[in-house]
Coordinates of C-alpha atoms in Angstrom, one line a residue:
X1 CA 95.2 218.9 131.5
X2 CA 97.5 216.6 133.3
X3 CA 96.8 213.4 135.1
X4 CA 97.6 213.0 138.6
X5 CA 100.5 210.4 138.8
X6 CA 99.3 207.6 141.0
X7 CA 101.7 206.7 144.0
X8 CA 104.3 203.1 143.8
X9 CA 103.3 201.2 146.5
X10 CA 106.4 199.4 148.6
X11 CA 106.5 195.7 147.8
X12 CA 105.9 193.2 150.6
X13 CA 108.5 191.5 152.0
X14 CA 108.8 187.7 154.0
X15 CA 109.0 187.9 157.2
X16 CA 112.4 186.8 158.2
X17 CA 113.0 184.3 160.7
X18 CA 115.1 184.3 163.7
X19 CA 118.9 182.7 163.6
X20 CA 118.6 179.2 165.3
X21 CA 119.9 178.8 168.4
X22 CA 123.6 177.1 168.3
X23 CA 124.0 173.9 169.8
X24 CA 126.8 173.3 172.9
X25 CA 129.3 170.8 171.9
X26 CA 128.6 167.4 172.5
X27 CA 130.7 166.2 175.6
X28 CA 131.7 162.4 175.4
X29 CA 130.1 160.1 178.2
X30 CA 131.7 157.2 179.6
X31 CA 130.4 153.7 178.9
X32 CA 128.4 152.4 181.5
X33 CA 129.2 149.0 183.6
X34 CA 128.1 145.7 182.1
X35 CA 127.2 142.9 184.1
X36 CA 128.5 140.0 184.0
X37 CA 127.2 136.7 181.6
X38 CA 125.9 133.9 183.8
X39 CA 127.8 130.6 183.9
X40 CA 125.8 127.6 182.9
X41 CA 124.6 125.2 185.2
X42 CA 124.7 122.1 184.9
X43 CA 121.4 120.2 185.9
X44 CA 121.0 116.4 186.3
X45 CA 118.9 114.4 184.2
X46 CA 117.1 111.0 184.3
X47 CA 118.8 108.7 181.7
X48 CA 117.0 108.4 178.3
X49 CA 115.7 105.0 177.0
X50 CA 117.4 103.4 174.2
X51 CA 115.9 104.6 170.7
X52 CA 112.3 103.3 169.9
X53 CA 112.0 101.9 173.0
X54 CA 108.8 103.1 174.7
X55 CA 109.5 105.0 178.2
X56 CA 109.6 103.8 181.3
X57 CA 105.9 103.0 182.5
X58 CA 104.5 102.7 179.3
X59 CA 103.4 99.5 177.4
X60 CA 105.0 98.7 173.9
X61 CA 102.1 99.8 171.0
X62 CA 101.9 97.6 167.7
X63 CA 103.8 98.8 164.7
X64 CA 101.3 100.3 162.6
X65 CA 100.9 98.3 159.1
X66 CA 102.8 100.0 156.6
X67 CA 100.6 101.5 153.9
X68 CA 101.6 100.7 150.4
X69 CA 103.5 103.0 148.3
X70 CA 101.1 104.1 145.6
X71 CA 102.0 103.3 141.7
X72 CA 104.1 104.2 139.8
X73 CA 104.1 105.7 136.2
X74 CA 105.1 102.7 134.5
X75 CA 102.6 100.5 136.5
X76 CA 100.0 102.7 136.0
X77 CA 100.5 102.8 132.3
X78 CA 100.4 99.1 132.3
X79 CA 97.5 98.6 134.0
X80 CA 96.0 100.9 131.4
X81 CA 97.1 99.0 128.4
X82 CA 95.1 97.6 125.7
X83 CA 93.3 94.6 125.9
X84 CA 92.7 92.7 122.3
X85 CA 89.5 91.9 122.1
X86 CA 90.8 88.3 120.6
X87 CA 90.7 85.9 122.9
X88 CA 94.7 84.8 123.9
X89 CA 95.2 81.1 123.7
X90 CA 98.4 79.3 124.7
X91 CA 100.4 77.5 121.7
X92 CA 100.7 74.5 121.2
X93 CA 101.6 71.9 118.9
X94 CA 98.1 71.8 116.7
X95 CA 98.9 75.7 116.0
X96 CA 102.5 74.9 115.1
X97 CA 101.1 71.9 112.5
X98 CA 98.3 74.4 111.1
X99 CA 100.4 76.8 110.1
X100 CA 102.7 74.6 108.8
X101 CA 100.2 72.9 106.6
X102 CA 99.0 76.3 105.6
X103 CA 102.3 77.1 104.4
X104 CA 103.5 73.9 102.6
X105 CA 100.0 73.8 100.9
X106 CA 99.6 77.6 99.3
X107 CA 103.8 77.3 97.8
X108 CA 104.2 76.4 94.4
X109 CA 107.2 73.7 95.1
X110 CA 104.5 71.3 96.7
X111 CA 102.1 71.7 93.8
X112 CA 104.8 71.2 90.7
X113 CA 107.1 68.7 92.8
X114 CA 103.9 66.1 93.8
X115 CA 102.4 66.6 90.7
X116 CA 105.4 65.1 88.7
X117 CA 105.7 62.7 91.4
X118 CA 102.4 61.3 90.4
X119 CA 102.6 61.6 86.7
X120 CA 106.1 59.5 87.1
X121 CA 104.3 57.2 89.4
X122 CA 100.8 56.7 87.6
X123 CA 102.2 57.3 84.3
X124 CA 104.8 55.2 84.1
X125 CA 102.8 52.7 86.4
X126 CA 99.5 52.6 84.0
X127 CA 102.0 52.5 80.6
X128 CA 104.0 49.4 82.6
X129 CA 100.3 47.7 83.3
X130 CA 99.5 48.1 79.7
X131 CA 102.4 46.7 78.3
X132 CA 102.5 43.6 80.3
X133 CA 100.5 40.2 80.4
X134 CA 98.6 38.4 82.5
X135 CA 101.2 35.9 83.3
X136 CA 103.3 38.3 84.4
X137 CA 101.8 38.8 87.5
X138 CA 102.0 35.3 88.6
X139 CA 105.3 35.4 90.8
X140 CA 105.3 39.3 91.6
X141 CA 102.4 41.5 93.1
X142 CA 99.9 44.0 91.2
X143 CA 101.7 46.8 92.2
X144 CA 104.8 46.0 90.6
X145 CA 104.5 48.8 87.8
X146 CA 104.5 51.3 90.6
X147 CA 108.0 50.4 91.2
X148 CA 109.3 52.2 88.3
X149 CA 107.8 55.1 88.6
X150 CA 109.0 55.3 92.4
X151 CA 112.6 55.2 91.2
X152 CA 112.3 58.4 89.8
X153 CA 109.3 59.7 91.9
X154 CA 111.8 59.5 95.2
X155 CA 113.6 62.3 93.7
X156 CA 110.6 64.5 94.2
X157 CA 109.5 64.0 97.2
X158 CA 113.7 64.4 98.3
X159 CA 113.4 68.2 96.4
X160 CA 109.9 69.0 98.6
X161 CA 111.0 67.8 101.7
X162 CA 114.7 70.2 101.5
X163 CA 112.6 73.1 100.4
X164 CA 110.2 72.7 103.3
X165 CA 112.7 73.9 105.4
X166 CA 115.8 75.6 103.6
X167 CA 113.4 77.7 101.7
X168 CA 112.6 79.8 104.7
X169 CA 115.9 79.8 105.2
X170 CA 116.3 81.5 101.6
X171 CA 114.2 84.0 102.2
X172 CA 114.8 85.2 105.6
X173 CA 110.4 84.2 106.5
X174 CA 112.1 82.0 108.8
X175 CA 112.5 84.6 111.8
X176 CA 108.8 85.6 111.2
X177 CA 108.2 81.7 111.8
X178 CA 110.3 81.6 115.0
X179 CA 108.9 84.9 116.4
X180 CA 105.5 83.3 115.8
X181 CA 106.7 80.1 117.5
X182 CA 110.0 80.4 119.8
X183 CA 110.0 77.6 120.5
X184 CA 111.8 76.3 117.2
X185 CA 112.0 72.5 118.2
X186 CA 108.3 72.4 118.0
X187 CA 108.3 74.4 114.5
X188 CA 110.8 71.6 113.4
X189 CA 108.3 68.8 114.8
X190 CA 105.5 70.0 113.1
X191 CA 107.3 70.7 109.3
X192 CA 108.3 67.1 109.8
X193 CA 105.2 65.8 110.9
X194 CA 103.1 67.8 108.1
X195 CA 105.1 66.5 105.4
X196 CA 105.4 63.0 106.5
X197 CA 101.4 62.8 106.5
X198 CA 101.7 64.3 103.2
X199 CA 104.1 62.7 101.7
X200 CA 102.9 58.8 102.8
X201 CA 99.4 59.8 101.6
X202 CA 100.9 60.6 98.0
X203 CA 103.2 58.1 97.8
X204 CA 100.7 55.2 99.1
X205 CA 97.7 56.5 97.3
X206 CA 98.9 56.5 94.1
X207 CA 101.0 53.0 94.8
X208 CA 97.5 51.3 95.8
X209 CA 95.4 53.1 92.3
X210 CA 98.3 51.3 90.0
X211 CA 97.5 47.9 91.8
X212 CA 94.3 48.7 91.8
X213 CA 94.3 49.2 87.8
X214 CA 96.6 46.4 87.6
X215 CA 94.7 43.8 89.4
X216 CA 91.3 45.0 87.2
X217 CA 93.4 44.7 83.7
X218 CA 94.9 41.6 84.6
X219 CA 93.3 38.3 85.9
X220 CA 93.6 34.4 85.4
X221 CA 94.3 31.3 87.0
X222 CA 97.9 32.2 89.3
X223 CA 97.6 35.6 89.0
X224 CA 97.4 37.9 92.2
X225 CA 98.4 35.3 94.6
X226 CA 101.3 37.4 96.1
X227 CA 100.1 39.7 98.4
X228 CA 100.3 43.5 97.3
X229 CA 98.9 45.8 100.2
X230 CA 101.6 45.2 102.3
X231 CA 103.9 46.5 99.6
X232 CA 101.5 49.7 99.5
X233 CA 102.4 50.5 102.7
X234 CA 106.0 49.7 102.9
X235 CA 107.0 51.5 99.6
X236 CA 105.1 54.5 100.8
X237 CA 107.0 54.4 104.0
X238 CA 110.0 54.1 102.3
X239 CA 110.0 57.1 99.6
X240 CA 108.4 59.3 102.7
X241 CA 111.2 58.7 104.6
X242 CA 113.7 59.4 102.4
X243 CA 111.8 63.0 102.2
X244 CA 111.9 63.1 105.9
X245 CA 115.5 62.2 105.5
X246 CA 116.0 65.6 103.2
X247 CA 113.8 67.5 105.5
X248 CA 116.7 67.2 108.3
X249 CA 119.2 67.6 105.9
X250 CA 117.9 70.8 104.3
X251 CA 117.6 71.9 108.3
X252 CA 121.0 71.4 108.6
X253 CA 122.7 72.6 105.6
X254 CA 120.1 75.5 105.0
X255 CA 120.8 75.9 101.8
X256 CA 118.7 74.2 99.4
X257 CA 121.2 73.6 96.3
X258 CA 123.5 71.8 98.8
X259 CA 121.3 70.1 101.0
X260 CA 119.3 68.7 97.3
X261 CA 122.7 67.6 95.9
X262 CA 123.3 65.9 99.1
X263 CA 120.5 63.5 99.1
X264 CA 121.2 62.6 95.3
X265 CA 124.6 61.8 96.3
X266 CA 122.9 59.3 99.3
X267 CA 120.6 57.9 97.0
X268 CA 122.5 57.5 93.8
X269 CA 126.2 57.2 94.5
X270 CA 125.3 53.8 96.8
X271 CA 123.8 52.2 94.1
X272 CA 126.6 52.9 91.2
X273 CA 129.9 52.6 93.9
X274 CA 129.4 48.6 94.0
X275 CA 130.3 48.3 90.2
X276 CA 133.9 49.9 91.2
X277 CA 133.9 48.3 95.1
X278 CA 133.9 45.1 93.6
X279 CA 136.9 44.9 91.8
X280 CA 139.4 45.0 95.0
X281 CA 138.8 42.1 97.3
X282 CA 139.1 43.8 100.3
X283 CA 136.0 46.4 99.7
X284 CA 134.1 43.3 97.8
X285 CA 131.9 42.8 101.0
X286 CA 131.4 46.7 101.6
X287 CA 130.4 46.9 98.1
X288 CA 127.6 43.9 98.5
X289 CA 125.8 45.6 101.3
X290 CA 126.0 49.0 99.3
X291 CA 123.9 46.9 96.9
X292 CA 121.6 45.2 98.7
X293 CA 120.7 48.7 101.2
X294 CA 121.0 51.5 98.7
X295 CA 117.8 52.9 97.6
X296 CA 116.9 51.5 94.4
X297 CA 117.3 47.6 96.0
X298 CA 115.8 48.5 98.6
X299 CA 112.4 49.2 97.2
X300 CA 113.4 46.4 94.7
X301 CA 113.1 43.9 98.2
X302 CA 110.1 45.6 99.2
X303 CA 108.1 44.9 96.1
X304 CA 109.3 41.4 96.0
X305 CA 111.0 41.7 92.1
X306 CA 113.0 39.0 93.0
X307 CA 111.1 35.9 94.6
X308 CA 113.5 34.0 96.6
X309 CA 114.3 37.0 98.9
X310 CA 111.7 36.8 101.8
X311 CA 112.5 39.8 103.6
X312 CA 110.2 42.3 102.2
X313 CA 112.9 45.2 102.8
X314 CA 112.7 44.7 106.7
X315 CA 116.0 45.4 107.0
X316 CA 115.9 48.2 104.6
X317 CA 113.4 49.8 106.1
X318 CA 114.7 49.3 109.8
X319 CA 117.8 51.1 108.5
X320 CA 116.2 53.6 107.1
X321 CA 114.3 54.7 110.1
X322 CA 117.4 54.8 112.2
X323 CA 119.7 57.3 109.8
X324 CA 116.1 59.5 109.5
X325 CA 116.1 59.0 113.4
X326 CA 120.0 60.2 113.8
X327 CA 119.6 63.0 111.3
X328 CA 116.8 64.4 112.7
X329 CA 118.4 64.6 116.2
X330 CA 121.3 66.8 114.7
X331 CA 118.7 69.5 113.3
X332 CA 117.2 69.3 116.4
X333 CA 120.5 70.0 118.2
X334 CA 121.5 72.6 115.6
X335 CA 118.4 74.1 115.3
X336 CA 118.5 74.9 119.1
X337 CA 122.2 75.9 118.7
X338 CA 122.7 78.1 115.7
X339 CA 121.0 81.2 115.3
X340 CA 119.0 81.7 113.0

C-alpha cells in the first residue's frame, strides 16, 4: 500500500521595498549680503589718578602692617635643635689654667723632670750640709748647699718648661687645645702662668728645707748672721724664670730638641765664652759682663758666695725678667700669627 505523498509548500519570501525616490540636483544659491562691521567709537574718559593714589573724593587709608613671612626650613630646624642639658658657661681664664694644670700634672715629663730636680737639689744640698762645719756658715747663708744643686737642677726645670709647650706641638693635641680655647693668647697665658706657680713652689720649697736642715745641723757663736730667706725667694725666682724663659722659646721654635738645645746654649755658652773673650783686649769688657750676668754667677750673687758683692743679683735678676719679658712677647706675636 502506498503512502500519499504530502504536498512542498512555497517558501516565504521578504517583502520587497519600494525604490527610493531620487533626489533633484542640488542647485547652488548665492551668498547672501553681509552687513557691515561697526567702526569704534571713541568715548571720552575722566583722567585716571596716578598709581596708588586713592580717587578723587576719597581719604588716603593706612598701609596695612605687613605680616611676617613665616619660617623657613633652616630656622625651623634650629629652633628645634638640641639643648644640652649642661649648663653653658662663658670661658675664661680660670678654665684655660685648669686645664692646663690638669695637663702638665697627669704627663710623665713633669713627674721624672721635678723629681731629679729635687734629688739634685736636696741631695746634693743635704750631702754639702753634711760635709761642712759649723764655721762655715759664718760669712755665707744656711742655704748655701742649695746652690749646688741648683746648678744642675736649672737644667730641669729649662727641659719642663720647653715640653710644656712644644710637646703639644709634637703631637698634633695642640689643635684639640686651641679648638677648646681659640683664643690661643689666653692658652699661652695660662701654660705660663701654671708653670711659673709650679715651678717657684719647687724650686723655693726645697731651697728653704736645705736651709732649714742646715741651720738645724749647724749652730754656734757667728753662725747664721747673714740672712737666708731672702736668698729662698730670689733663687727660686731665678731658676723659675729661666723655665719661663724655655717656655717661650719652646713656643717659638716648636720643636722640643731645638728649642732644649737652645737654652743650654743661653745658659752654658755665657759662662765658658769669658775664658776665650778675655784674651783680645777689645772683647775683654764684653767678656766681664758675660761673667758677672750668665747663669751660674748669677745665682752665685744671689746667694752671697762671695761677701764683698752687696747686690744680691739685683741686677741679674732685673735682667732676667726683661729677656723672659721680650721673649714672651714674640710667642705671643707668633702664636697669633702662625698657624698652628
Amino acid at each position: 500500500m502506498t503512502t500519499p505523498e504530502t504536498p512542498q509548500q512555497p517558501q516565504a519570501q521578504p517583502p520587497q521595498q519600494p525604490p527610493a525616490p531620487q533626489q533633484a540636483p542640488a542647485v547652488p544659491q548665492a551668498p547672501a549680503p553681509q552687513a557691515p562691521a561697526p567702526q569704534p567709537v571713541a568715548v571720552a574718559t575722566a583722567p585716571q589718578p596716578p598709581h596708588g593714589a586713592p580717587p578723587p573724593g576719597m581719604t588716603p587709608m593706612a598701609p596695612a602692617p605687613a605680616v611676617p613671612a613665616p619660617p623657613s626650613a633652616w630656622q625651623q630646624a634650629m629652633n628645634n635643635a638640641y639643648t644640652s642639658p649642661i649648663p653653658i658657661k662663658k670661658t675664661n681664664l680660670g678654665h684655660a689654667l685648669t686645664s692646663e694644670w690638669t695637663k702638665i700634672k697627669s704627663v710623665r715629663s713633669t713627674m721624672w723632670t721635678l723629681g731629679v730636680f729635687l734629688l739634685l737639689v736636696i741631695g746634693i744640698g743635704l750631702l754639702a750640709v753634711a760635709q761642712t762645719d759649723d764655721a762655715d756658715y759664718v760669712d755665707v747663708p744656711f742655704t748655701i748647699p742649695a746652690f749646688f744643686g741648683l746648678i744642675l737642677g736649672q737644667i730641669c726645670l729649662i727641659t719642663l718648661g720647653v715640653l710644656v709647650t712644644s710637646s703639644e706641638y709634637g703631637t698634633g693635641m695642640i689643635r684639640t687645645t686651641f679648638t677648646a680655647s681659640p683664643q690661643r693668647s689666653r692658652v699661652l697665658a695660662a701654660k705660663a702662668l701654671v708653670f711659673f706657680v709650679l715651678a717657684f713652689v719647687v724650686s723655693a720649697g726645697s731651697i728653704f728645707f736645705v736651709g732649714l736642715v742646715a741651720s738645724g745641723a749647724h749652730s754656734g757663736p757667728g753662725v747664721g748672721e747673714v740672712s737666708w730667706m731672702d736668698t729662698v725667694f730670689k733663687g727660686g725666682l731665678y731658676v723659675s724664670l729661666l723655665g719661663v724663659l724655655a717656655l717661650a722659646v719652646g713656643s717659638m721654635l716648636r720643636h722640643s730638641a731645638g728649642a732644649i738645645t737652645t737654652m743650654l746654649g743661653l745658659v752654658l755658652v755665657p759662662a765658658i765664652m769669658p775664658a776665650f773673650l778675655g784674651i783680645w783686649s777689645s772683647t775683654e769688657k764684653l767678656g766681664e759682663k758675660m761673667e758677672e750676668y750668665n747663669a751660674i754667677s748669677s745665682l752665685a750673687e744671689i746667694f752671697k758666695i762671695d761677701s764683698s758683692l752687696d747686690g744680691g743679683g739685683g741686677g741679674q735678676l732685673l735682667l732676667l725678667v726683661v729677656v723672659t719679658a721680650g721673649a714672651l712677647a714674640g710667642a705671643f706675636a707668633l702664636l697669633e700669627k702662625r698657624d698652628v
